[in-house]
Each structure stands twice: as structure tokens, then as C-alpha cells.
Short mmCIF file of C-alpha atoms and ligand atoms in Angstrom, two decimals:
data_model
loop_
_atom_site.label_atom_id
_atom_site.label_comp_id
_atom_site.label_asym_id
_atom_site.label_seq_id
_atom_site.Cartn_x
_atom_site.Cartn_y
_atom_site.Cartn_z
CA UNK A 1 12.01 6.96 -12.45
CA UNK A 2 9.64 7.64 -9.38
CA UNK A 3 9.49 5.01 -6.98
CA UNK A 4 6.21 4.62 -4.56
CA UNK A 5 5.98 2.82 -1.35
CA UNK A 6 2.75 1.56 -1.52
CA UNK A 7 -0.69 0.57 0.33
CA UNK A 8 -3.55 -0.67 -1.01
CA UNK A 9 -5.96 2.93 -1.48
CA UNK A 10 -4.52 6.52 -0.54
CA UNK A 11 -1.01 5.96 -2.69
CA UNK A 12 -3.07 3.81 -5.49
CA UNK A 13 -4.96 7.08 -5.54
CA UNK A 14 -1.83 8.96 -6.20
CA UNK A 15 -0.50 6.51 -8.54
CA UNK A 16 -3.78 7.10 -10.56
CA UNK A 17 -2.97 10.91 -11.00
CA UNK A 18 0.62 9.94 -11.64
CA UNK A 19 -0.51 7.89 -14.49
CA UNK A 20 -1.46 10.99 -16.62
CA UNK A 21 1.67 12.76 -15.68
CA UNK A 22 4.44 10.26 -16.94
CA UNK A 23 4.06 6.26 -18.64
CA UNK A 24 3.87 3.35 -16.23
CA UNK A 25 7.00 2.36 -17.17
CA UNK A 26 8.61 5.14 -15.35
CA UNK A 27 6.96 4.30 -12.10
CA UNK A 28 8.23 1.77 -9.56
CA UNK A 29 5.82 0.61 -6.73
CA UNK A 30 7.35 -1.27 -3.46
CA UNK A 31 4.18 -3.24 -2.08
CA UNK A 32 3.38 -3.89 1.74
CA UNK A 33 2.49 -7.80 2.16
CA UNK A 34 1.59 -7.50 5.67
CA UNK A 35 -2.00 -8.23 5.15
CA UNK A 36 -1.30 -11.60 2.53
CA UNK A 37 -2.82 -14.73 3.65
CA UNK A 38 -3.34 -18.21 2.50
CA UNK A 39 -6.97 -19.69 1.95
CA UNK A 40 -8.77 -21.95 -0.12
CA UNK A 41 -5.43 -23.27 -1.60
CA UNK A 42 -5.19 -19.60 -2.99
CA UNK A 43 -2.75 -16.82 -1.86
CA UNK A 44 -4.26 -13.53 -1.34
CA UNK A 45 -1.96 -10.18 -1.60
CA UNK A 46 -4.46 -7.36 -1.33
CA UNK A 47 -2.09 -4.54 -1.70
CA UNK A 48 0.07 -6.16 -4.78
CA UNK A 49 -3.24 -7.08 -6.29
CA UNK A 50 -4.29 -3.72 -6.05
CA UNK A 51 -1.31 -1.91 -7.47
CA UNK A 52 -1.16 -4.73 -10.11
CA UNK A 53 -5.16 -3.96 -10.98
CA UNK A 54 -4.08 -0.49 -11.09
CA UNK A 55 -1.86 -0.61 -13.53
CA UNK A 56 -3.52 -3.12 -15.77
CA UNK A 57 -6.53 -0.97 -15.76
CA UNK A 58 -8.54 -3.63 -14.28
CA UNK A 59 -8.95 -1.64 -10.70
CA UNK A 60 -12.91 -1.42 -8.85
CA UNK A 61 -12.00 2.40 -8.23
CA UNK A 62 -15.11 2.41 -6.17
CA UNK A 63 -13.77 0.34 -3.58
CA UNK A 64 -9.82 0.30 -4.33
CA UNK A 65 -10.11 -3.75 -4.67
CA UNK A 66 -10.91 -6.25 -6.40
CA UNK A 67 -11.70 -6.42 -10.23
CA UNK A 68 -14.36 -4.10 -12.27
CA UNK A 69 -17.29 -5.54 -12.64
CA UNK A 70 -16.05 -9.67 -11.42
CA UNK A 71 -18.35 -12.10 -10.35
CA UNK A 72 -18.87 -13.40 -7.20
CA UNK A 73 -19.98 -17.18 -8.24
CA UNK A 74 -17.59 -19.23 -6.69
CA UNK A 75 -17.38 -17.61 -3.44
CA UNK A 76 -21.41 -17.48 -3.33
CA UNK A 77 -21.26 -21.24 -4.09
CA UNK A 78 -18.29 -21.96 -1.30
CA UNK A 79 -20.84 -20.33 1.24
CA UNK A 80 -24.06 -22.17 0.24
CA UNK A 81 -22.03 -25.56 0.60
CA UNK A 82 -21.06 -24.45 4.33
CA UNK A 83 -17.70 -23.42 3.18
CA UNK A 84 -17.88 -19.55 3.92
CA UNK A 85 -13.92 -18.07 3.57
CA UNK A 86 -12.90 -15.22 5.42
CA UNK A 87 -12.86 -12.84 2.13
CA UNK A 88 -14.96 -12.55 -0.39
CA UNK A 89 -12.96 -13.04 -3.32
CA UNK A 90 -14.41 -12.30 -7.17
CA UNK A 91 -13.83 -15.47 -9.44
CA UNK A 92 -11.31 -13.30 -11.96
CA UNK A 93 -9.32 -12.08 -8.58
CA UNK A 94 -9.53 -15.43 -7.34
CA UNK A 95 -7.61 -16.75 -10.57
CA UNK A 96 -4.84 -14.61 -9.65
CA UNK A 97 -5.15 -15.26 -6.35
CA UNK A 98 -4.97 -19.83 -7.34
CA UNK A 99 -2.15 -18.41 -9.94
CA UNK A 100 0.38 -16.87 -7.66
CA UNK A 101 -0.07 -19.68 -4.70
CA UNK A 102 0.51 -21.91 -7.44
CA UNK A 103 4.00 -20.45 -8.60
CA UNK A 104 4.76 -20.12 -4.71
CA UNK A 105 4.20 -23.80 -3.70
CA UNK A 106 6.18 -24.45 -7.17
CA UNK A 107 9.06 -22.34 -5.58
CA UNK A 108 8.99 -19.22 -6.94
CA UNK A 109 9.86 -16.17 -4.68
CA UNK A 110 6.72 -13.61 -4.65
CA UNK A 111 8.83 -10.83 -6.75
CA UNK A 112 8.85 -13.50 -9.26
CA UNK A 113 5.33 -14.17 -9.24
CA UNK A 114 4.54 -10.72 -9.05
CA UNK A 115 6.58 -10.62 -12.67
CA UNK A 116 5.08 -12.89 -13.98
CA UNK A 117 1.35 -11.75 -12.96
CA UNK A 118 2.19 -8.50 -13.64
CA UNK A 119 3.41 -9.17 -17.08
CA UNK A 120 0.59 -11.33 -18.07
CA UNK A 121 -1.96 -8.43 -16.97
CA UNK A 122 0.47 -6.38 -19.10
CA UNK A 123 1.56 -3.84 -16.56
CA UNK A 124 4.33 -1.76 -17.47
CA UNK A 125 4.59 -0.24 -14.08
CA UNK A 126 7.54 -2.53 -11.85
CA UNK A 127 5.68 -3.68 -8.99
CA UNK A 128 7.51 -5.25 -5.91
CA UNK A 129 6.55 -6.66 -2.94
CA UNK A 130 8.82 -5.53 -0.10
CA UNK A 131 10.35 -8.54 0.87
CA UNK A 132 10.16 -12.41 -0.43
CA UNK A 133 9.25 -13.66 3.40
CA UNK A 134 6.00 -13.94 5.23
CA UNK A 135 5.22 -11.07 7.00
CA UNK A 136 1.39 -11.05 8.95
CA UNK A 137 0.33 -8.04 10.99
CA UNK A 138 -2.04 -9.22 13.56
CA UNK A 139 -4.07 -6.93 15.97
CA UNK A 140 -4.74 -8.49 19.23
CA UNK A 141 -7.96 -7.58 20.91
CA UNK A 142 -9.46 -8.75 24.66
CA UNK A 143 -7.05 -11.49 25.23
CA UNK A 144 -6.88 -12.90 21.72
CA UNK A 145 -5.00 -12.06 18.54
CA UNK A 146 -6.36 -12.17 14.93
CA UNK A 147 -5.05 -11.65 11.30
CA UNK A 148 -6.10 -8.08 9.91
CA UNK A 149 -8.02 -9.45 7.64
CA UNK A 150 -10.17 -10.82 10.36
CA UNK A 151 -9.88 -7.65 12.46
CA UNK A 152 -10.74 -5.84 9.28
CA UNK A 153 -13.06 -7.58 7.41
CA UNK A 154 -14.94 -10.02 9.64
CA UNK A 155 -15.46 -7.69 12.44
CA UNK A 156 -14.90 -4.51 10.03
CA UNK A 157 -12.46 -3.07 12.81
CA UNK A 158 -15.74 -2.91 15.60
CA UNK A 159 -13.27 -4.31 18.31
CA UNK A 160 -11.04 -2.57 20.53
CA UNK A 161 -7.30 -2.53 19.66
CA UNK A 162 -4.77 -3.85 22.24
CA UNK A 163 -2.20 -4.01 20.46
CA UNK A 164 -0.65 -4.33 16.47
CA UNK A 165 2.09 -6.81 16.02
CA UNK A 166 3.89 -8.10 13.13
CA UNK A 167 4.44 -12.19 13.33
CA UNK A 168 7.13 -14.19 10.68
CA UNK A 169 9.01 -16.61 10.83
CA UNK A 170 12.12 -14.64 10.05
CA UNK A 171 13.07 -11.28 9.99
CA UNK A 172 11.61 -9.53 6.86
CA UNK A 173 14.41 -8.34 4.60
CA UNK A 174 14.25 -6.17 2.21
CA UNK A 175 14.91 -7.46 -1.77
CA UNK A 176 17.66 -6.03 -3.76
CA UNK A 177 15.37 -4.99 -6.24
CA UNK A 178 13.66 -2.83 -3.63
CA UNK A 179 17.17 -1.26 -2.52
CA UNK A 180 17.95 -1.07 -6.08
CA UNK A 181 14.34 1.19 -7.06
CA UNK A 182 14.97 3.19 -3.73
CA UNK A 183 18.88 3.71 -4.90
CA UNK A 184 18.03 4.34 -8.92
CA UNK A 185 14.85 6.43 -8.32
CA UNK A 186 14.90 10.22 -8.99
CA UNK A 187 12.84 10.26 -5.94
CA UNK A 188 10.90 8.33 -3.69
CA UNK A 189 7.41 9.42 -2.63
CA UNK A 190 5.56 7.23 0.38
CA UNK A 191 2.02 8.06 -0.58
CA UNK A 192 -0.69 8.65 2.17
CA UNK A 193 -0.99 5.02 3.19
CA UNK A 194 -1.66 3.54 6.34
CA UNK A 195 1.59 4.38 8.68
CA UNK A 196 0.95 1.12 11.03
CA UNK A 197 -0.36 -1.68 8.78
CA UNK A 198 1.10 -0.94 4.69
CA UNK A 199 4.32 1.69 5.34
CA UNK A 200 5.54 0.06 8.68
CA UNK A 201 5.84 -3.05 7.64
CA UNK A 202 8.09 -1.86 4.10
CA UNK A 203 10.23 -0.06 6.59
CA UNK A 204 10.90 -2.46 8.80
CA UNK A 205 12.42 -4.39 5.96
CA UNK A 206 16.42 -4.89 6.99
CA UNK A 207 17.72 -2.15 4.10
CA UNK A 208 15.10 0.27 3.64
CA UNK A 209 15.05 2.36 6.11
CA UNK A 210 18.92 3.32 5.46
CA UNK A 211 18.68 3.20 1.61
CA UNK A 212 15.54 5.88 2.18
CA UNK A 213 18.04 7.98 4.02
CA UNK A 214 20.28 8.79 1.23
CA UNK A 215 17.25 9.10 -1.04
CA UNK A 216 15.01 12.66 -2.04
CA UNK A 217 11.92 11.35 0.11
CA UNK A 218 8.96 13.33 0.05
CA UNK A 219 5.63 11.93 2.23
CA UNK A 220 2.02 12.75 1.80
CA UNK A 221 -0.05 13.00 5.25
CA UNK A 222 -3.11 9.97 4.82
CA UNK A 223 -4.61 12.42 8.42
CA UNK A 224 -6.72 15.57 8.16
CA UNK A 225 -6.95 16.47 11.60
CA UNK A 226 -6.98 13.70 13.93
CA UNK A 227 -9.03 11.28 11.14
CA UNK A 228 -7.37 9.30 8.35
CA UNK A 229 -9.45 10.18 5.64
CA UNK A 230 -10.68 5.98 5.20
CA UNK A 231 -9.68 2.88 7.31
CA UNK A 232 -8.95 2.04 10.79
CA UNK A 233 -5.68 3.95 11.18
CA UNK A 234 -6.70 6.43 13.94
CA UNK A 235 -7.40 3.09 16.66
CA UNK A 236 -3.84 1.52 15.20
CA UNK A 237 -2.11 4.64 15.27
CA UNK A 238 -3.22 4.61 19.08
CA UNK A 239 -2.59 1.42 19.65
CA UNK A 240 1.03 2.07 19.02
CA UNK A 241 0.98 5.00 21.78
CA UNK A 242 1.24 7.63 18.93
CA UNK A 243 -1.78 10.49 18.02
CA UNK A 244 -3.62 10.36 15.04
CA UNK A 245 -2.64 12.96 12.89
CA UNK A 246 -0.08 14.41 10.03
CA UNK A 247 2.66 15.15 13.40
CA UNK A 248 3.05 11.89 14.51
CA UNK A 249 3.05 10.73 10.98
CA UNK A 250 5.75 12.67 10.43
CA UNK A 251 7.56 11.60 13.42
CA UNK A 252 7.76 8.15 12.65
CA UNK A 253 9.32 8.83 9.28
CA UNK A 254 11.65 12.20 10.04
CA UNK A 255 14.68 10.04 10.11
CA UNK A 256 14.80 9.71 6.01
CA UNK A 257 12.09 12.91 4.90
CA UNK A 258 12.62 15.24 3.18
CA UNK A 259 9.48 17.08 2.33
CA UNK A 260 6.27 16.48 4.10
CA UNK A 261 3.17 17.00 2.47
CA UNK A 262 -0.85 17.90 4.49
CA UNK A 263 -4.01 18.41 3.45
CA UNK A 264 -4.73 22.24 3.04
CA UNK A 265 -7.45 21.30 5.52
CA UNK A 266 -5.68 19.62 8.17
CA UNK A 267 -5.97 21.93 11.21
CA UNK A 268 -2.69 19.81 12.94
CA UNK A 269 0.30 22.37 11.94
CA UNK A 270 3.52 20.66 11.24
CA UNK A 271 6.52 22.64 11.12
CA UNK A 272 7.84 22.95 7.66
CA UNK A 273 5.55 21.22 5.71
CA UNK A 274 3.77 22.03 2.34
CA UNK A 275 0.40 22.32 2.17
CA UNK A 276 -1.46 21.02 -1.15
CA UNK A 277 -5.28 19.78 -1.15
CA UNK A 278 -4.69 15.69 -0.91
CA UNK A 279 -8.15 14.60 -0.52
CA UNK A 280 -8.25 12.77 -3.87
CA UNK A 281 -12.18 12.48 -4.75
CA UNK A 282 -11.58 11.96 -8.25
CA UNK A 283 -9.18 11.32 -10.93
CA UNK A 284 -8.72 15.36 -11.35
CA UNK A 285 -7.73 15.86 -7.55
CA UNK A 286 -4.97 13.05 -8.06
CA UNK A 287 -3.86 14.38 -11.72
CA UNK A 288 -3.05 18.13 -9.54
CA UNK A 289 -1.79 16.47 -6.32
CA UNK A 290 0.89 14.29 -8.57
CA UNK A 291 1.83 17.55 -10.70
CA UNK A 292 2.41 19.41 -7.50
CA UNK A 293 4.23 16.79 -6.10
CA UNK A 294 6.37 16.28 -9.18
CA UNK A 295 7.19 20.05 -9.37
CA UNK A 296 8.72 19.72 -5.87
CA UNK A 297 10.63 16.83 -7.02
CA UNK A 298 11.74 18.56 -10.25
CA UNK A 299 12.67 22.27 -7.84
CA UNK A 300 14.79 19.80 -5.57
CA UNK A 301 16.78 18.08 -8.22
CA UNK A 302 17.33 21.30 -10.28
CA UNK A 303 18.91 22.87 -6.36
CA UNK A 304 21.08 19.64 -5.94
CA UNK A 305 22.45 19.99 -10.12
CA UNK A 306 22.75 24.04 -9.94
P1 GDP B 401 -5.07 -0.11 2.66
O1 GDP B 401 -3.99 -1.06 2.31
O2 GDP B 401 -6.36 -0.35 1.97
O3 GDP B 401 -5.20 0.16 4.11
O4 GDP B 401 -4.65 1.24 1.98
P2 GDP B 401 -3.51 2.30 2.24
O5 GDP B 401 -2.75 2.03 3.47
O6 GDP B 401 -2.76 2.47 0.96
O7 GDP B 401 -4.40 3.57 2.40
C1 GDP B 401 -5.18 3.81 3.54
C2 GDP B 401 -4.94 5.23 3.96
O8 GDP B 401 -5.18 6.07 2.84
C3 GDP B 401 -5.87 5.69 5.05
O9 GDP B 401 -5.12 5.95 6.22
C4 GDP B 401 -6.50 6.97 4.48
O10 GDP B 401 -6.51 8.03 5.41
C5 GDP B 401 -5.62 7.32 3.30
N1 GDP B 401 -6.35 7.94 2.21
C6 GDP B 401 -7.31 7.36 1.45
N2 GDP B 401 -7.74 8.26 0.53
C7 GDP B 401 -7.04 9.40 0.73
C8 GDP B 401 -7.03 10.68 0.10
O11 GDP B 401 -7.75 10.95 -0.85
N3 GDP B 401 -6.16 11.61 0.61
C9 GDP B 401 -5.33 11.34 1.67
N4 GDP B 401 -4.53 12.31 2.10
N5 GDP B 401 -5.33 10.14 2.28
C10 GDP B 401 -6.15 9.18 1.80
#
């Protein structure tokens, strides 16, 4: 069993190579909820939802959200009655979306929804979220602070970043069935997701970061150069005080990493690593990324049985 910590588009675009190589069912994904947020009586998780697509072959691979092909009719008809919300939501996403608030005001913890949704969309893939707490990172710009969703899609990240901060209630700990798919997995492979707003936040889960440790961990760089390859993680990488690129990736996770993976491009040389072409433009690109990756994983466990 692999085991993925996961963001919502450079380790789905892993995943999607991953697919060919072995069945869902062998495939564990731990999912940042960072960016989930109430609205409209509905409870959006844009990573899980994602992941969950993903696997249920449901997945708008053109923009890495959302639902093939869904219709936009309620949220058009929220807007024309003055009720604009602060993501546009298509009606079939929005049913999952009214589904799992439903099961949460009910009680259930979100790795129980996330069963249950995931079952009904007939995912064989286990998908968790990291912990069953609310978790919001919030970016605060010129004196104010905002959701990321509103840093991200309202003002589509055109605002300076002061600072990125995590808010809860209580300290985010990690589920045991997260420690238990970091402990059981043959390996654990943080894909090349966002280091501030979708890995961050799984790590700073009370567990993780220790179970990773004693874990085969092998991380793909999301940076070529000093650019992510999508998304606003250059301003939040600096926003933390760190530079943009594969290094300071690295950095941040050397404590539990075993193998660290950059682009063939990336001009940023990082002591050690393996170089494999990572900019996943299609399907193909993912399928030969994921076999490389899986042949390091397979090298490292036939070292540790010889
Ligand atoms: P989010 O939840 O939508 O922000 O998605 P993630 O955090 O999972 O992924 C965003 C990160 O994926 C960005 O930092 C991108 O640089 C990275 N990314 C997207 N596509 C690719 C790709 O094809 N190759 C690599 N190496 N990184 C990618």
C-alpha cells in the first residue's frame, strides 16, 4: 500500500499516473482541509473533493476541480437573486458539498463522511482528511486577514501577502487512521503540493510529523526554479521568510525524507536529490513519473530486505 499526502492538483496529478500502475485500492490519500469552509448551509472541502472526484472518475482534469461537465444553475440563480457566494460551486459538487455538512451537523466526524461519500461515489482508493477538527489557513494582507478562499478566489491571489496563518479552535490532531496509513504503508510519497497551504497544514497534525520519521518518505519538488509550476506558492512561500524553490522545499521537510525528487529542469541544485521530468502535462508524463517513483520505492525496500 502507497500512502499520499495530498493537495488538491500537483499530487492528484501523480495519483492519476499512479492509477495505471497499481488498483485504487492499494492507494491511501491523507487530505489537507485547510482550505474547507462553510457556506450556503453546505460544507466545502476542495482538496477531499478533489481526491474523491479523482478516484471516482468524476474529476474536471482541466481545472483539477469540480465535476466534468456540472452545471452551474443554482449558483447562477443564487447570484441573480443578490445572493452571490464566495465560490462558484457546480449543482452535482454542490450535492456533495449539502451531503457532507449534512452528516457533520448530524455528528459525524469528517473521516466518516468522507466514507461514506467516498463509498457512494464508489472509490476504492481510502481517502482521509488529516484531522477531524477545523483547521482554516488565512492570509492576512494590509491590515486585514481573509480565508484562502477569498485570498484565492475572490481576489485570485492579486494582493500582497503579509503573512499565512493557520486559525482553529483546537490544536489539529492527527486521526489514527492517518498514523495507521503512514505506519502500514510500504511507503509514503508527499506529492508536489503546495508546501504552505495543503502539506503544512497535514504536518502540523500532533502525530505525523514523528510517524513520517520512521516511514520510507520520498517528496516530489511542486518548484522549477524559483516558480511553482501553478498557484500562489512562490508569494506564501515568501511570506513564511523561506525562497521559492525545490531547497527550501526540502528544508522544511528534511527532518522525515528520504528521497527528494526535482524537475530535470529545475536549475536550483539540491544536494542528493534525483532528478526525473515532473512537469505532468498529460496522463503519459504522470504514468512515467509514478513508475519512476515506484522503482525507487521498490530499490529501497529490496536494500532494507537484502
Ligand atoms: P491546491 O490544493 O490546488 O493548491 O493543489 P496542490 O497543493 O496539490 O498543488 C499545487 C502545487 O502543485 C503548486 O505548487 C504547483 O507548483 C504544483 N504542481 C502542479 N502541477 C505540477 C506538475 O505537473 N509538476 C510539479 N512538479 N508540480 C506541479
Amino acid at each position: 500500500m502507497i500512502t499520499f499526502l495530498s493537495g488538491g492538483t500537483g499530487t492528484p496529478k501523480l495519483m492519476r499516473g499512479y492509477r495505471t500502475l497499481m488498483e485504487d485500492h492499494e492507494m491511501t490519500v491523507i487530505v489537507n482541509t485547510a482550505e474547507d469552509m462553510w457556506f450556503s448551509g453546505s460544507h466545502l472541502s476542495p482538496d477531499l473533493d478533489t481526491v474523491m472526484y479523482l478516484f471516482a472518475d468524476l474529476l474536471d482534469t482541466e481545472r483539477w476541480w469540480g465535476i466534468e461537465d456540472d452545471t452551474n444553475i443554482t449558483s447562477k440563480f443564487l447570484e441573480k437573486i443578490g445572493y452571490p457566494e464566495p465560490v462558484t460551486l457546480g449543482d452535482r459538487d454542490r450535492a456533495v458539498n449539502i451531503a457532507r455538512a449534512d452528516m457533520l451537523r448530524a455528528g459525524m466526524t469528517l473521516t466518516g463522511a468522507t466514507r461514506h461519500l467516498s463509498s457512494r461515489l464508489q472509490c476504492d482508493a481510502t481517502i482521509l482528511p488529516m484531522c477531524d477538527t477545523e483547521v482554516t489557513t488565512c492570509i492576512q494582507s494590509n491590515g486585514s486577514e481573509m480565508h484562502f478562499q477569498e485570498y484565492w478566489v475572490k481576489h485570485r491571489g492579486a494582493v500582497p501577502v503579509d503573512a499565512v496563518v493557520r486559525r482553529c479552535s483546537e490544536s489539529p490532531v492527527a486521526t489514527k487512521q492517518v498514523l495507521q496509513a503512514i505506519r502500514d504503508a510500504d511507503a509514503v510519497i508527499i506529492g508536489p503540493s503546495n508546501p504552505v497551504t495543503s502539506i503544512s497544514p497535514i504536518l502540523e497534525c500532533e502525530g505525523v510529523k514523528d510517524a513520517l520519521k520512521d516511514q520510507f518518505v520520498i517528496v516530489i519538488s511542486p518548484f522549477i526554479g524559483d516558480a511553482p509550476v501553478s498557484g500562489p506558492a512562490a508569494e506564501l512561500m515568501m511570506a513564511w521568510d523561506m525562497a521559492p524553490n525545490g531547497q527550501a522545499t526540502y528544508d522544511l521537510y528534511r527532518d522525515f525524507t528520504d528521497v527528494f525528487v526535482q524537475d530535470i529542469r529545475d536549475p536550483v541544485a539540491i544536494e542528493g536529490a534525483v532528478r526525473l521530468d515532473t512537469l505532468m502535462t498529460d496522463k503519459e508524463v504522470a504514468l512515467a513519473l509514478a513508475e519512476s517513483i515506484q522503482q525507487i520505492i521498490d530499490t529501497a525496500a529490496d536494500h532494507i530486505n537484502s
